[in-house]
Coordinates of C-alpha atoms and ligand atoms in Angstrom, one line a residue:
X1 CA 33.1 -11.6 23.5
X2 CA 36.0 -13.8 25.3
X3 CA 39.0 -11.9 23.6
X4 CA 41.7 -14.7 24.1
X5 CA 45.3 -13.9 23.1
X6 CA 48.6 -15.7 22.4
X7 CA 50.9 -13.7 23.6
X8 CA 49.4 -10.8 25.1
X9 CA 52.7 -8.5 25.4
X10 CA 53.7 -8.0 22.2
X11 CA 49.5 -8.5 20.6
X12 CA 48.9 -5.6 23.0
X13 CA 51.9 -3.9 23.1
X14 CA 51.6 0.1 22.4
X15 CA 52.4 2.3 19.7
X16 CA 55.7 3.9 21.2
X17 CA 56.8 0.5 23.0
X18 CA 56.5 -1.1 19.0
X19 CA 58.1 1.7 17.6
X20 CA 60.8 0.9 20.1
X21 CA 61.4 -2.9 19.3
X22 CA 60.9 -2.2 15.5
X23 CA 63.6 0.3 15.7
X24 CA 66.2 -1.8 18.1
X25 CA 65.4 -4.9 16.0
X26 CA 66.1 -3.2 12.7
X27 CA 69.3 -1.7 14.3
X28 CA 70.8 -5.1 14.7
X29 CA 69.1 -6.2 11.4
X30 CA 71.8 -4.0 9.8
X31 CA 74.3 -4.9 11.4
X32 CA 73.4 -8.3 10.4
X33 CA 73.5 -8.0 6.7
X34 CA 76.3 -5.3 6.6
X35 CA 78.6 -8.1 8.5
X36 CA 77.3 -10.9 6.6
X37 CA 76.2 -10.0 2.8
X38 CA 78.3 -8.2 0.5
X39 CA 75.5 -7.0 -1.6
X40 CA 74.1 -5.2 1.9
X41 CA 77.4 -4.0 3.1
X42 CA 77.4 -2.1 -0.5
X43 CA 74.0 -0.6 -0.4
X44 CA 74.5 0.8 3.5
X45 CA 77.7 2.3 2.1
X46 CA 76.7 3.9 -0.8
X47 CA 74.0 5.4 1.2
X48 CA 75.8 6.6 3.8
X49 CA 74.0 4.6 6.5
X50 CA 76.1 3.5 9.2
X51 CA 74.3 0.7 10.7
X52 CA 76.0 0.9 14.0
X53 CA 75.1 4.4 14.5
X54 CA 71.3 3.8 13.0
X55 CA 68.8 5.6 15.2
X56 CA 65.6 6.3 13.2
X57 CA 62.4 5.7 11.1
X58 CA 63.6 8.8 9.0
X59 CA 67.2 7.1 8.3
X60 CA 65.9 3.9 7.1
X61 CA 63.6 6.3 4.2
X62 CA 67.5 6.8 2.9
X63 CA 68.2 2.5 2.4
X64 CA 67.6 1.6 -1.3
X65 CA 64.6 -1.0 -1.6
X66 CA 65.5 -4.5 -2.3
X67 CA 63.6 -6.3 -5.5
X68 CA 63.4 -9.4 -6.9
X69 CA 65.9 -8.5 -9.3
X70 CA 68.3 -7.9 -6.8
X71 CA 67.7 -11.4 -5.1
X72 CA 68.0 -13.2 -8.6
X73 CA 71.3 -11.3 -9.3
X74 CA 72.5 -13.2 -5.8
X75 CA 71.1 -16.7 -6.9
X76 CA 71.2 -19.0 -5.2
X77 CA 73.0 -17.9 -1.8
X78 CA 74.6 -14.8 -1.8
X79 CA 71.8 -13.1 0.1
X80 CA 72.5 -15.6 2.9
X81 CA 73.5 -13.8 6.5
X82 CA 74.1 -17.0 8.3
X83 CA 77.0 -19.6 7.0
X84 CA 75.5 -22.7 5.6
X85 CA 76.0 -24.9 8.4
X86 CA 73.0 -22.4 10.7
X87 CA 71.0 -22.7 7.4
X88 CA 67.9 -25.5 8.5
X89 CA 65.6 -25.0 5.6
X90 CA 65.5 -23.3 1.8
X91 CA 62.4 -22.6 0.3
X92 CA 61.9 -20.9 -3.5
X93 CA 59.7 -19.4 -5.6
X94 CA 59.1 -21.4 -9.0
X95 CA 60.8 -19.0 -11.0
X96 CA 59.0 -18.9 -14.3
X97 CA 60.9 -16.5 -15.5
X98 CA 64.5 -16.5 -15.0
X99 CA 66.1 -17.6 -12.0
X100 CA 64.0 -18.4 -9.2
X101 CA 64.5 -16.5 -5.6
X102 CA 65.7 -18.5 -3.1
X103 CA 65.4 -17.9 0.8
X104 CA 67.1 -19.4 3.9
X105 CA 66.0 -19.8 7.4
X106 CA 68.1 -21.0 10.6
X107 CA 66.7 -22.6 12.9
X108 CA 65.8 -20.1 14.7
X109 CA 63.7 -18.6 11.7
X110 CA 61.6 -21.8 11.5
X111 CA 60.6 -21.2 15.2
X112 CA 59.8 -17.8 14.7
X113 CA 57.7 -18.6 11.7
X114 CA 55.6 -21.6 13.6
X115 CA 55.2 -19.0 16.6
X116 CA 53.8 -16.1 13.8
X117 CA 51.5 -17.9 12.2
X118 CA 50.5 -19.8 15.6
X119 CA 49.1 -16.4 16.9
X120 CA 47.4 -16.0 13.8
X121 CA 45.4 -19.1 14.0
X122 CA 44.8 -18.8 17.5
X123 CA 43.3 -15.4 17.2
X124 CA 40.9 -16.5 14.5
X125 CA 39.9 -18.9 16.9
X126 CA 41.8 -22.2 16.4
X127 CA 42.8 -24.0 19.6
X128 CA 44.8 -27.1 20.7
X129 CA 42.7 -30.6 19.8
X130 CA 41.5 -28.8 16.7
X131 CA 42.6 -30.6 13.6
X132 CA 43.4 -28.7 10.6
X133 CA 43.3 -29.7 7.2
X134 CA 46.4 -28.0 5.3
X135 CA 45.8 -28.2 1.6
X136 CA 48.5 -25.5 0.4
X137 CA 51.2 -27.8 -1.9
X138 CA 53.5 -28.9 0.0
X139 CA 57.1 -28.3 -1.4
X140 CA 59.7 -25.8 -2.4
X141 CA 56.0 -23.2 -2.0
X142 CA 56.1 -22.0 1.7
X143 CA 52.4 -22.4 1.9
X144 CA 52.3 -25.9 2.8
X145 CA 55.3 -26.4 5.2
X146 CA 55.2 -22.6 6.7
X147 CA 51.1 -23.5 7.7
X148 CA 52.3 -26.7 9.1
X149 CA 54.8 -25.3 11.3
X150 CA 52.4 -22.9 13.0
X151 CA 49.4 -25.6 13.6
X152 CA 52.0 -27.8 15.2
X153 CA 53.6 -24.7 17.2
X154 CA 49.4 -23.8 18.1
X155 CA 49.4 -26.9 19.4
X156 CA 46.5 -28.3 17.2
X157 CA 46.6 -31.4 14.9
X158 CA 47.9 -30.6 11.1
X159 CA 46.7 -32.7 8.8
X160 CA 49.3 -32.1 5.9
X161 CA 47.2 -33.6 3.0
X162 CA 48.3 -30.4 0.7
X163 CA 46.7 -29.4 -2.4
X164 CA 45.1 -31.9 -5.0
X165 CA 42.9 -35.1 -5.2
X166 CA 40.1 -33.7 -4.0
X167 CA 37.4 -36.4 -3.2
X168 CA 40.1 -37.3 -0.8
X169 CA 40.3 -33.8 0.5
X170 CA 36.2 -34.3 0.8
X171 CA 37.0 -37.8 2.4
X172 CA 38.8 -36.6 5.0
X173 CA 37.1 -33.7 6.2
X174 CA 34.1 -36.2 6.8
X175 CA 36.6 -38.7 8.5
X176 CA 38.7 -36.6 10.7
X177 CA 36.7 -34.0 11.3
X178 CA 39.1 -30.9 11.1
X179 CA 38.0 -27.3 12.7
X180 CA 39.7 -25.4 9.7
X181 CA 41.2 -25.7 6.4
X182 CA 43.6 -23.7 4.5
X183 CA 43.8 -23.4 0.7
X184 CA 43.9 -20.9 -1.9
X185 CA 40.4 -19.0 -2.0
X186 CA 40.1 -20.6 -5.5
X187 CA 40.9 -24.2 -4.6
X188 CA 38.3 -23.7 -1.3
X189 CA 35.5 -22.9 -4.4
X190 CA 36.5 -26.0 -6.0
X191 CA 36.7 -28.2 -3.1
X192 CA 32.8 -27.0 -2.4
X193 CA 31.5 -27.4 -5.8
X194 CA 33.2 -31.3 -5.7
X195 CA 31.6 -31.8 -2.4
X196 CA 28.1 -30.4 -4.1
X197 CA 28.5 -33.2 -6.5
X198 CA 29.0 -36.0 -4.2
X199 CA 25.9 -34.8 -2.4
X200 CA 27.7 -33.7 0.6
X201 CA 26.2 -31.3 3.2
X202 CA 29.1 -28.8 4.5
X203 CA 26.7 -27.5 7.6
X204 CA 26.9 -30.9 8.7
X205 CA 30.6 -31.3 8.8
X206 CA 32.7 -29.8 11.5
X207 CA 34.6 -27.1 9.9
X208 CA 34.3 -24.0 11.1
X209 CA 37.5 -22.2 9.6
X210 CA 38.9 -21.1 6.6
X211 CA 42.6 -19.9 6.2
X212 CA 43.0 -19.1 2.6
X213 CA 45.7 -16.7 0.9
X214 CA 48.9 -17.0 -1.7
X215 CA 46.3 -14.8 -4.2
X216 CA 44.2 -11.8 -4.3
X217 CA 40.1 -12.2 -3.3
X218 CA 38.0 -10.0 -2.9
X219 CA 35.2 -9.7 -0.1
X220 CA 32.2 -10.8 -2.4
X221 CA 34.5 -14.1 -3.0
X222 CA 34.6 -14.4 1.1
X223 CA 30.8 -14.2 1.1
X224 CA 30.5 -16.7 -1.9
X225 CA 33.2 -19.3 0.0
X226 CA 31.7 -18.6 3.3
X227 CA 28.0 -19.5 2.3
X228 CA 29.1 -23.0 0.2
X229 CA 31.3 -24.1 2.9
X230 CA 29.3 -22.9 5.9
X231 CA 32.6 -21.6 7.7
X232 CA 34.2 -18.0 8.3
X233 CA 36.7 -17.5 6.0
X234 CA 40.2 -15.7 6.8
X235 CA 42.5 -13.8 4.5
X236 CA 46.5 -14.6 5.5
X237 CA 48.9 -12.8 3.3
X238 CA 52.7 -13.5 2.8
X239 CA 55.1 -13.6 0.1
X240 CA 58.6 -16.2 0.3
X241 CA 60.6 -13.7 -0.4
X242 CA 60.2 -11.9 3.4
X243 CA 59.2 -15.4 4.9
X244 CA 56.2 -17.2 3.6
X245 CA 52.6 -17.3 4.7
X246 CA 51.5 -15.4 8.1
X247 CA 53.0 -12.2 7.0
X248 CA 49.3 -11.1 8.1
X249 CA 46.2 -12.7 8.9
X250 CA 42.9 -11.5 10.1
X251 CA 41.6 -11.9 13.4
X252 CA 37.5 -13.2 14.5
X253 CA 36.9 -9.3 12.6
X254 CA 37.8 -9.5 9.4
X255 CA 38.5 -5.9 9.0
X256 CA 42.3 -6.1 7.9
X257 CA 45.1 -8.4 8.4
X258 CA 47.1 -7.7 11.3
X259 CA 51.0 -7.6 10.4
X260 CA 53.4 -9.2 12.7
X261 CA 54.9 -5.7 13.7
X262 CA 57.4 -7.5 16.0
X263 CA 58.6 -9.4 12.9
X264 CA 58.4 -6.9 10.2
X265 CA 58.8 -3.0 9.3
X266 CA 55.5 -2.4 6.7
X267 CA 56.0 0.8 4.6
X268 CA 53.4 2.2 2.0
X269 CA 55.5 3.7 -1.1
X270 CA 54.0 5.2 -4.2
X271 CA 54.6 2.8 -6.7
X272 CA 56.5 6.0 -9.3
X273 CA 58.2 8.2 -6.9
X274 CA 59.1 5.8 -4.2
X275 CA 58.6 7.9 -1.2
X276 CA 56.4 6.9 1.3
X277 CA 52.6 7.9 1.2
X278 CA 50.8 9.4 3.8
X279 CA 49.5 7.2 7.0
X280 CA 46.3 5.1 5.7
X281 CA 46.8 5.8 1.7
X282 CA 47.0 3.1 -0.5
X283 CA 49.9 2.2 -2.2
X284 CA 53.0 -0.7 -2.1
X285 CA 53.8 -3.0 0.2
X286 CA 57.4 -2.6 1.7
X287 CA 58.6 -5.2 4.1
X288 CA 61.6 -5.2 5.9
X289 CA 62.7 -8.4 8.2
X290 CA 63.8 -7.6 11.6
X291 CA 63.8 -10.4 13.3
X292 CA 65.0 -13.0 10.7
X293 CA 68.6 -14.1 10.8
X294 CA 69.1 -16.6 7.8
X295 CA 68.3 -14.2 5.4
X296 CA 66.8 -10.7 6.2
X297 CA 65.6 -9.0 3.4
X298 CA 65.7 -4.4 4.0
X299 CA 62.9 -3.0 2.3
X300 CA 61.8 -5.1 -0.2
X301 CA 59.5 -4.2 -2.7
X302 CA 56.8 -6.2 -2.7
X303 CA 54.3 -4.9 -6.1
X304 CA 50.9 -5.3 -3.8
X305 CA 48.5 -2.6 -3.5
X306 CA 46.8 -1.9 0.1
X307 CA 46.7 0.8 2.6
X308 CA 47.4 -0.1 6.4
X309 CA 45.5 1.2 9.0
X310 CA 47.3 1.9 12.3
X311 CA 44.0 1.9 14.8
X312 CA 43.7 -0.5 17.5
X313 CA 41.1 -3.1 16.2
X314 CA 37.6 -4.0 18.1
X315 CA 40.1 -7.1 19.0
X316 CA 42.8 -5.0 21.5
X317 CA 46.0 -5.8 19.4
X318 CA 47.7 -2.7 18.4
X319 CA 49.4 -4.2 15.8
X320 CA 48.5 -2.5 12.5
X321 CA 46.3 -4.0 9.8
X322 CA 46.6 -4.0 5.8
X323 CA 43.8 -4.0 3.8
X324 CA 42.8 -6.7 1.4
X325 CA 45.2 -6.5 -1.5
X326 CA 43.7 -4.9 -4.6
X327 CA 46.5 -7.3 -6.3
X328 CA 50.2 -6.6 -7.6
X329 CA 51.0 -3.3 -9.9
X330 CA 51.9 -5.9 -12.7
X331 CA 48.9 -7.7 -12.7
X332 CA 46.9 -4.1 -13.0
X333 CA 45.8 -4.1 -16.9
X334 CA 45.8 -0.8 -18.9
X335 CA 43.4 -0.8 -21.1
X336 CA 42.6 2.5 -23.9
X337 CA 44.2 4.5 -20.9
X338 CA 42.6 2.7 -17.9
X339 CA 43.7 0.7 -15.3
X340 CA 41.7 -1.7 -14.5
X341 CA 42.7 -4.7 -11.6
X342 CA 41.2 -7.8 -11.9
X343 CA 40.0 -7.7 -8.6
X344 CA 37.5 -5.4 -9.7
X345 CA 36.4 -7.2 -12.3
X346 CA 35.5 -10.0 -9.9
X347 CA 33.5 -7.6 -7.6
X348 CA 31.2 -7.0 -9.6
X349 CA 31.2 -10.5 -11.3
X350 CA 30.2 -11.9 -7.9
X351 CA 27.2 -9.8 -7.3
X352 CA 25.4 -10.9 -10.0
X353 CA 22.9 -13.8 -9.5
X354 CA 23.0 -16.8 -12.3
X355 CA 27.1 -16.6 -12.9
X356 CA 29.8 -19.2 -10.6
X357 CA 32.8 -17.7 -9.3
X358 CA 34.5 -19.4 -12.2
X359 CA 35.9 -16.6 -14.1
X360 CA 38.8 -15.7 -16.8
X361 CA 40.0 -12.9 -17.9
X362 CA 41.2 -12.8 -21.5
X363 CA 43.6 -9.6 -22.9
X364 CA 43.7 -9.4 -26.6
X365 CA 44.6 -7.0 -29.1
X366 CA 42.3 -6.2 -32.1
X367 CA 42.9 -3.6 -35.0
X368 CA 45.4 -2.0 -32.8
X369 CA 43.2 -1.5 -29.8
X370 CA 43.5 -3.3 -26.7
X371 CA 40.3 -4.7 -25.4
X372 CA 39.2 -7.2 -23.0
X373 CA 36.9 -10.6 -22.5
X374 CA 35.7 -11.9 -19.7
X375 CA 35.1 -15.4 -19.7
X376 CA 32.7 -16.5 -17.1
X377 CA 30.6 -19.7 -16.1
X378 CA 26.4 -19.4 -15.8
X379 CA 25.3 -21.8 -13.7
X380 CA 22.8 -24.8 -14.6
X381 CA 19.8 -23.5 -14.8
X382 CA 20.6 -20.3 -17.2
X383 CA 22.8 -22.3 -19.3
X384 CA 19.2 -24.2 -20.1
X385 CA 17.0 -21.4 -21.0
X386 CA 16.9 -19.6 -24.8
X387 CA 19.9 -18.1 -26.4
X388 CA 18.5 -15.0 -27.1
X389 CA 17.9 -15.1 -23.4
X390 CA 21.6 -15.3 -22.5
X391 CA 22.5 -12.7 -25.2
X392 CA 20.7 -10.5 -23.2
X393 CA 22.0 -11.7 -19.8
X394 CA 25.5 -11.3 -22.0
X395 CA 24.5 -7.6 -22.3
X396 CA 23.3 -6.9 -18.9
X397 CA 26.5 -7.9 -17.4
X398 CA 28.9 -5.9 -19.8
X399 CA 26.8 -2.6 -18.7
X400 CA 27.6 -3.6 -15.1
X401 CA 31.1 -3.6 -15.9
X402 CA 30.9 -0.5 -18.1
X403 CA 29.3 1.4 -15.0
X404 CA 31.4 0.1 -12.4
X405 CA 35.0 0.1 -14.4
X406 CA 34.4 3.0 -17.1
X407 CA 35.2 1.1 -20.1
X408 CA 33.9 -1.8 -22.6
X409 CA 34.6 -5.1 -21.3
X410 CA 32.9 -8.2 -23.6
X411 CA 31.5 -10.9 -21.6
X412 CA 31.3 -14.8 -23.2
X413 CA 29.3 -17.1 -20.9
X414 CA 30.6 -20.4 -20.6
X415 CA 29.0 -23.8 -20.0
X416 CA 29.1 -24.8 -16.2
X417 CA 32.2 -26.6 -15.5
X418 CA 34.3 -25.5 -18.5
X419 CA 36.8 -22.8 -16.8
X420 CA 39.5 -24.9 -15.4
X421 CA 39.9 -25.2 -12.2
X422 CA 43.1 -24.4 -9.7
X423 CA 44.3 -26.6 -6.8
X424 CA 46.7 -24.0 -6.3
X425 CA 46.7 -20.2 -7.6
X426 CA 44.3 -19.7 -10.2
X427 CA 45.5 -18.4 -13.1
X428 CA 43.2 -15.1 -13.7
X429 CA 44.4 -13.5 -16.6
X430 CA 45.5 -14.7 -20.0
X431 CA 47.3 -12.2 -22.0
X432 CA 47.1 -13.2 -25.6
X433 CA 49.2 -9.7 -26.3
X434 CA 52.2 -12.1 -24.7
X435 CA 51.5 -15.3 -27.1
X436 CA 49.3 -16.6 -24.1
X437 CA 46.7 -19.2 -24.5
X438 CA 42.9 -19.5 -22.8
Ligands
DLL501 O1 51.9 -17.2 -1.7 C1 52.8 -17.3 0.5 C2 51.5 -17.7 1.1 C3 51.1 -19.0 1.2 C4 50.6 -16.7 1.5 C5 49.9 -19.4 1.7 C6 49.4 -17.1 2.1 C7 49.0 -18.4 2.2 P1 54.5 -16.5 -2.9 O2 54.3 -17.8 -3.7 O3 55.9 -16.0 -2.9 O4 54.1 -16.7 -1.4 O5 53.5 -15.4 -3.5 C8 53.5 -14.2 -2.9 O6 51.1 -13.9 -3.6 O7 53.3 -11.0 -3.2 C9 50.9 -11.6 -3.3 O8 50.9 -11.0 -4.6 C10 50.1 -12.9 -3.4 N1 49.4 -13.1 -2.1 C11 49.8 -13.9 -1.1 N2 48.9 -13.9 -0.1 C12 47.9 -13.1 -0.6 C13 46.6 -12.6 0.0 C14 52.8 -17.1 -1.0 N3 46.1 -13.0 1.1 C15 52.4 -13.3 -3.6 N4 45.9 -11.8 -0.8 C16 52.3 -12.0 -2.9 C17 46.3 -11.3 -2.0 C18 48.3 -12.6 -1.8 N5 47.5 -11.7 -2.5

C-alpha cells in the first residue's frame, strides 16, 4: 500500500522525540494558564507545582483534573488565557443542565484545529479536488464549523450543508458528487434508509468516505453503515471542551483512533481512585491541551471509557491510538447490581438478522426494582408474519441479551419506522426513573 502522510515529522515522530515536545509544550502550557487564569494560577499553587520549574510526566500526576464543573463555575470567560481582543471564535456546549461551557480559540487555535483534523482526513484517504459533504449542525456545536476548517485547510471542497433536510442531503450527494460525508453514525443510518426510499442506489454514487463521531458506535454499527452506504466508515472523536472534533480519528485501518499527540497529553485514570491505570487498560479519558493558547484546559476529565494503545500502527505513525469508546461513566446503567453500557446492548442488537439499527433503550422502575426495555424496530418483512411468531422472535432476543449481558432485559418490537430518528446525536436512553418520556 502507498502510505501517504501529511506531515511526515511529527505522524512519524518517535516515542522519546514525542515525549520531548509533549513535555516542552506542557511546560509552556503552564506557564500560560498560571499567568493568565486565576482559577489555574490557584490550582498550581495549591499543588505545589511550579510551572516554571516543571520537568516531568510524574509532576503533572500531582495537577488536580479540570471538570466541567470547574468550567461552569468560570462561565462564561474566566477560563480564557488570551485577552478578548486575541479571542477569534467561541464555541459552547448546549448546556441542558445549568450553565453551558464555553471555549475560546485565537487565531492561532483555529489554524491548529483546520491543520489537526486536515491530517486526519488526509490519512483516511481524502485529497485535494475531493468534495466533502459536512452534515454535522453547524453552530455553537464544533462539529460543523471544526470539520469545515480542516476540509478547507486539506485542501478539498467542503460542502457545509450541515445536519437536516435530508432528501436534500440525498440531492446533493447525487449532484455534486462528494468523496466523503461526515455526520453522526445515527444520522448516516438515516440518511441511507431515506435514500432506500427514494429508490436510490448508494454503489452508484461517488462516496467513498464516511467521517462520523460526536456519539458512541460500536463496530457492528460500522458494518451496518458501511454495507447501506457502500463506503468505509471512520470513527473521529472529540469533545468542545478540549477543542472540538479531530481529537482522534482513524486512519485507512480502523484499528484505533490516532490522538493528535502533538496537540494533546491523553491519560487513562480509574474512574474511583483517580490515579492513572496501567499502559493499555481501559479506563477515562484525560486530555490536557498543549498547544492551545485561547483557552487550554490541564487534565480534564473527560467521563469516556477506552484504553489507548501506544504501538506503532500497520500505517507508520507513532502516535498512539484510543479504542472505540465503550461510552461515558454516566451514561453506564446499573441495573440489580450490574453495569450495563448501552453500547453493549447495541452489539448484540446488531447481530441479529430481522431488527434495523433503530433502537431505544427505556429505564423504568417497577415494584422497587430497576429493570430495563429495549425498544427496537423489525424490519418489513417480520413485522408481516404472525404474532405468536414475533413473541417468539421477542423471546429469542431477550436470551441473547441475557447471555451476553447477564441480566433480564425485555425486548418490545416496534413497527418499522416508529423509533424517531436523529439528525444529530441520537438520544439512546430514556430514563423514566428521571420523569423522562419515550
Ligand atoms: O461531539 C465533538 C465532535 C463533533 C466529535 C463531531 C466528533 C465529530 P461535544 O458535543 O462536546 O463534542 O460532545 C463530546 O461526545 O465526550 C463523547 O462522549 C462523545 N463523542 C464524541 N465523539 C465520539 C466518538 C463533540 N467518536 C462527547 N465516539 C464526548 C464516542 C464520542 N463518543
Amino acid at each position: 500500500m502507498d502510505l501517504e502522510f501529511w506531515n511526515e515529522n511529527v505522524e512519524l515522530m518517535k516515542r522519546e522525540e514525542l515525549d520531548k515536545l509533549q513535555l516542552e509544550r506542557l511546560k509552556n502550557t503552564l506557564i500560560n494558564v498560571y499567568e493568565n487564569v486565576p482559577f489555574y494560577k490557584k490550582r498550581l499553587d495549591d499543588c505545589g507545582v511550579n510551572p516554571y520549574k516543571f520537568s516531568s510526566f510524574e509532576e503533572m500526576g500531582k495537577i488536580p483534573f479540570t471538570t466541567k464543573e470547574d468550567l461552569r463555575l468560570n462561565y462564561p470567560f474566566k477560563m480564557f488565557a488570551r485577552p478578548l481582543d486575541k479571542i477569534i471564535r467561541i464555541h459552547s456546549s448546549s448546556g441542558t443542565t445549568g450553565n453551558p461551557t464555553v471555549v475560546a480559540y485565537t487565531k492561532e487555535d483555529i489554524a491548529m484545529w483546520g491543520d489537526a483534523i486536515a491530517r486526519q482526513l488526509f490519512a483516511l484517504g481524502l485529497r485535494s479536488g475531493d468534495a466533502i459533504q459536512n452534515s454535522y449542525g453547524y453552530g455553537l456545536f464544533t462539529g460543523g464549523l471544526g470539520l469545515h476548517y480542516g476540509i478547507e485547510t486539506l485542501g478539498a471542497i467542503a460542502l457545509p450543508v450541515s445536519g437536516g433536510n435530508t432528501e436534500r442531503q440525498i440531492k446533493i450527494m447525487q449532484d455534486f458528487k462528494p468523496a466523503a460525508i461526515c455526520c453522526t453514525p445515527s444520522y448516516a443510518l438515516y440518511i441511507a434508509e431515506v435514500g432506500k426510499e427514494m429508490g436510490v442506489d448508494f454503489s452508484g454514487l461517488s462516496m467513498k468516505a464516511g467521517i462520523f463521531g460526536a456519539e458512541p458506535w460500536t463496530d457492528v454499527m460500522r458494518m451496518e453503515i458501511e454495507q447501506r452506504l457502500k463506503i468505509d466508515a471512520y470513527d473521529i472523536y472529540g469533545l468542545s471542551e478540549v477543542m472540538g472534533p479531530g481529537i482522534a480519528c482513524e486512519c485507512t485501518f480502523k484499528n484505533g483512533l490516532h490522538i493528535s499527540e502533538d496537540n494533546f497529553i491523553a491519560e487513562i485514570i480509574d474512574s474511583k481512585t483517580q490515579k492513572r491505570v496501567p499502559k493499555g487498560k481501559i479506563g477515562e479519558l484525560v486530555f490536557t491541551t498543549i498547544t492551545k493558547e485561547g483557552m487550554p484546559v490541564i487534565r480534564y476529565r473527560t467521563k469516556d471509557l477506552t484504553n489507548i494503545n501506544y504501538d506503532v500502527c500497520q500505517c507508520g505513525r507513532t502516535h498512539a491510538r484510543m479504542a472505540k469508546t465503550i461510552g461515558r461513566s454516566d451514561d453506564m446503567l446499573i441495573i440489580r447490581g450490574v453495569n450495563v453500557f448501552p453500547s453493549q446492548i447495541e452489539e448484540v442488537l446488531m447481530k441479529i438478522k430481522g431488527i434495523e439499527p433503530h433502537y431505544l433503550i427505556v429505564v423504568d422502575r417497577r415494584n422497587y426494582l430497576d429493570y430495563i426495555d429495549v425498544w427496537v424496530e423489525v424490519s418489513e418483512d417480520i413485522f408481516s408474519e404472525k404474532m405468536n411468531t414475533l413473541e417468539e422472535f421477542e423471546s429469542s432476543i431477550e436470551h441473547k441479551l441475557y447471555s451476553a449481558i447477564g441480566i433480564n432485559i425485555g425486548v418490545k418490537l416496534k413497527e418499522p419506522k416508529t423509533i424517531k430518528r436523529s439528525e444529530g446525536k441520537a438520544r439512546r436512553v430514556v430514563d423514566m426513573r428521571k420523569g423522562e418520556k419515550p
